[in-house]
PDB file of C-alpha atoms in Angstrom:
ATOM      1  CA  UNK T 542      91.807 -95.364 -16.332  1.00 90.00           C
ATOM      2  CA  UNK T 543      92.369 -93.644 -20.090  1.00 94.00           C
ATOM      3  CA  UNK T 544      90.937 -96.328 -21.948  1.00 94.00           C
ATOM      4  CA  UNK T 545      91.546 -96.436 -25.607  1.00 93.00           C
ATOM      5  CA  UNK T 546      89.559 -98.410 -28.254  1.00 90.00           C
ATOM      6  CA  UNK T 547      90.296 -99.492 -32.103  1.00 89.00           C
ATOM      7  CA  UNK T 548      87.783-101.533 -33.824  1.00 83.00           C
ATOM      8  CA  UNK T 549      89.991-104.347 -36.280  1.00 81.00           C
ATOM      9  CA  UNK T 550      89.050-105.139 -39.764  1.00 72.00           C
ATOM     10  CA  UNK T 551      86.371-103.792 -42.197  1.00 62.00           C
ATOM     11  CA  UNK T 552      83.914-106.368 -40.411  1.00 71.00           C
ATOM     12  CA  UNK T 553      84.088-104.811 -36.955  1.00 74.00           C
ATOM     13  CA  UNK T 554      84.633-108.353 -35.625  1.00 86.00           C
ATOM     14  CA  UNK T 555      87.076-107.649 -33.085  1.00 92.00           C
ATOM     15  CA  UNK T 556      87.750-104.247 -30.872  1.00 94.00           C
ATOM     16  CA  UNK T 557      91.382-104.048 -29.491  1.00 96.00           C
ATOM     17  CA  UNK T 558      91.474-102.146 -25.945  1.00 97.00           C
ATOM     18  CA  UNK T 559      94.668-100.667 -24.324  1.00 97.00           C
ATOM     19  CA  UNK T 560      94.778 -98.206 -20.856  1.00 97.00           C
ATOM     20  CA  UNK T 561      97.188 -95.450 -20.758  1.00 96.00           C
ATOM     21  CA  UNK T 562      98.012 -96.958 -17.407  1.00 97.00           C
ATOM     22  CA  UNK T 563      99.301-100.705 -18.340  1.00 98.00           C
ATOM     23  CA  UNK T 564     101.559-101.751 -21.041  1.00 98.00           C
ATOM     24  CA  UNK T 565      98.945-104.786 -21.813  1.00 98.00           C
ATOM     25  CA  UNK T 566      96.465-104.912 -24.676  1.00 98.00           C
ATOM     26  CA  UNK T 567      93.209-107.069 -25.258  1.00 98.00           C
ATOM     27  CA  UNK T 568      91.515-107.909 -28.162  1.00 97.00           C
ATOM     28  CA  UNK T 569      88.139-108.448 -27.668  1.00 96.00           C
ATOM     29  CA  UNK T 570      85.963-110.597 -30.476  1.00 94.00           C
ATOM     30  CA  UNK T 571      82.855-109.091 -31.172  1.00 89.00           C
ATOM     31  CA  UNK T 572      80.900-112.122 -32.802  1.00 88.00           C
ATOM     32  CA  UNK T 573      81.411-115.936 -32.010  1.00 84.00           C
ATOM     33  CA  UNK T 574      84.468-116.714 -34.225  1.00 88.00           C
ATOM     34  CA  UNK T 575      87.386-115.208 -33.223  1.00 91.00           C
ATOM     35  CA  UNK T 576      89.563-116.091 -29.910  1.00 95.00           C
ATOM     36  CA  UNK T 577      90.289-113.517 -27.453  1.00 98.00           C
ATOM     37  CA  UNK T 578      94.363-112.429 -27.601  1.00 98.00           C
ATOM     38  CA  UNK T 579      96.130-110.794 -24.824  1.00 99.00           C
ATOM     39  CA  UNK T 580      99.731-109.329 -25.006  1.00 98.00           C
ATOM     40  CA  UNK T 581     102.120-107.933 -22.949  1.00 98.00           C
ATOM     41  CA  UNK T 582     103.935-105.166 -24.806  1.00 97.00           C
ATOM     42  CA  UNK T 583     105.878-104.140 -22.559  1.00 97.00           C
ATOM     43  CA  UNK T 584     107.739-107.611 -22.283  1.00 96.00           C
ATOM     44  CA  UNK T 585     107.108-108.692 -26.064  1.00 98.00           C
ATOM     45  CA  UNK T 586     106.465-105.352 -27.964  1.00 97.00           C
ATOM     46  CA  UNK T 587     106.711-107.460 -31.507  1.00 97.00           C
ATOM     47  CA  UNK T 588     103.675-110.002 -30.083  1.00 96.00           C
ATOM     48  CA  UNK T 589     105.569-112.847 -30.311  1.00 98.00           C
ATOM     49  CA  UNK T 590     104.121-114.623 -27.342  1.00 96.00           C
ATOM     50  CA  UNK T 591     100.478-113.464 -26.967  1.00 98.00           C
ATOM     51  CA  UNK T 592      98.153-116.033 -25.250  1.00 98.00           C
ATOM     52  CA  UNK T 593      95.358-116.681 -27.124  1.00 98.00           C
ATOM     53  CA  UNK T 594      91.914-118.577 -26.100  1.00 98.00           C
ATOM     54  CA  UNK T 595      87.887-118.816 -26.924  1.00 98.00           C
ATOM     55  CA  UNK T 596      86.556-117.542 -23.293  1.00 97.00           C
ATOM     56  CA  UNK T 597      87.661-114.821 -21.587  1.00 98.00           C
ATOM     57  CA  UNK T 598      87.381-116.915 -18.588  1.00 98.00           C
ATOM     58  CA  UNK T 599      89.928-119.403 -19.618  1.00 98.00           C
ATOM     59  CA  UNK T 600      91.875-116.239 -20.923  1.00 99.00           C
ATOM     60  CA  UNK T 601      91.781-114.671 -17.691  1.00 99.00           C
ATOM     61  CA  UNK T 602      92.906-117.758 -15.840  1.00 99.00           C
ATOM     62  CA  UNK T 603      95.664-118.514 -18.178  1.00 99.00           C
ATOM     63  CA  UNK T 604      97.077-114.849 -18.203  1.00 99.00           C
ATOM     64  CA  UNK T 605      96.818-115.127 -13.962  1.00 99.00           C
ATOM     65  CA  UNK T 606      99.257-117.716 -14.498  1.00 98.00           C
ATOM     66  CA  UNK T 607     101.612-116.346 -17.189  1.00 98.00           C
ATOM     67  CA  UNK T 608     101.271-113.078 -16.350  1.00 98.00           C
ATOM     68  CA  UNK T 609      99.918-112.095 -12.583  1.00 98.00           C
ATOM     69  CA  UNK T 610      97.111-111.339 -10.673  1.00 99.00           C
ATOM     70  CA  UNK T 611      97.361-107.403 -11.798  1.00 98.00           C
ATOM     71  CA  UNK T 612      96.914-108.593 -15.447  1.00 98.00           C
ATOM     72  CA  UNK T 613      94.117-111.021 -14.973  1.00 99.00           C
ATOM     73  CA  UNK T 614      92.270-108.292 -13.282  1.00 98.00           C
ATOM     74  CA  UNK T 615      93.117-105.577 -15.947  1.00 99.00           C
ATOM     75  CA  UNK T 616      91.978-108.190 -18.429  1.00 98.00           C
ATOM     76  CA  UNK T 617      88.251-108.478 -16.541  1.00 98.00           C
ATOM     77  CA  UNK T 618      88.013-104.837 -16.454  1.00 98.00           C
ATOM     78  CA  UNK T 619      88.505-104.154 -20.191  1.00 98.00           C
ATOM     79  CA  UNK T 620      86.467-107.127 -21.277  1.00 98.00           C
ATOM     80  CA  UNK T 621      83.707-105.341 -19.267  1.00 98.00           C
ATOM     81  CA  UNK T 622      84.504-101.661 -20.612  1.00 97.00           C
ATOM     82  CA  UNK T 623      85.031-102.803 -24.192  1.00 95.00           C
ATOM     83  CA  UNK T 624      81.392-104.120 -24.147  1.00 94.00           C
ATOM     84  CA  UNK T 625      80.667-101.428 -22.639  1.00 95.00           C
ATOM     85  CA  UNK T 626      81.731 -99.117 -25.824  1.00 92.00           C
ATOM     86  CA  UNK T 627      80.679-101.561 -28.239  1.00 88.00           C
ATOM     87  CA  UNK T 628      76.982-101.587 -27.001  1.00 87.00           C
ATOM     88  CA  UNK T 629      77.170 -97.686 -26.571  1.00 90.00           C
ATOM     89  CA  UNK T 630      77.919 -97.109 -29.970  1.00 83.00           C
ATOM     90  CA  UNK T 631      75.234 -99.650 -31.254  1.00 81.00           C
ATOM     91  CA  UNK T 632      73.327 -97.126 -29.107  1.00 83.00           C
ATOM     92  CA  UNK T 633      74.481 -94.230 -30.251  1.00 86.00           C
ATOM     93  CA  UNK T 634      74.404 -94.958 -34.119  1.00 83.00           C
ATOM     94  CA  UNK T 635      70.708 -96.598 -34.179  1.00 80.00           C
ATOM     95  CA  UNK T 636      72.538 -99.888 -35.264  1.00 77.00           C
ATOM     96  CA  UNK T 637      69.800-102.832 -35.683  1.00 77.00           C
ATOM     97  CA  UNK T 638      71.541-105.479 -37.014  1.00 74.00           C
ATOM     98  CA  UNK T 639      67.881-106.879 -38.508  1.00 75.00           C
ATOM     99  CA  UNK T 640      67.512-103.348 -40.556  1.00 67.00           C
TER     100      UNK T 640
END
């Protein structure tokens, strides 16, 4: 997949994550206060109906049911790859949040 990546406010709290492939998008909360949002833009482009919860597990299950099987399992994959990219650019920069 082309995965593409936009971190969200000055904070960095949150990194959104979209795939050239899929009309879906994730947003994926980097700390312990924000809920995880998924929407469908292809259906509802002005993100009108995005389901929002605190795990991605109950995230995942709830956009199975809304949404599909395909879209649950799109939804794993770019929790894992957004990690992913977070943790590789903590890598990359030197970042050590104790500095």
């Amino acid at each position: 997949r082309a995965w593409n990546y936009s971190l969200v406010n000055p904070g960095g709290r949150m990194l959104t994550i979209t795939s050239s492939d899929t009309p879906w998008r994730l947003v994926l909360p980097l700390d312990k206060k924000t809920e995880y949002v998924f929407s469908d833009l292809g259906q509802d482009p002005m993100e009108l109906n995005r389901v929002l919860e605190w795990s991605i597990n109950s995230l995942a299950s709830t956009v199975r049911r809304k949404h599909g099987d395909g879209a649950a399992d799109w939804l794993i994959e770019a929790e894992k790859v957004g990690l992913w990219w977070a943790a590789e650019r903590k890598r990359l920069w030197n970042y050590n949040p104790s500095s």
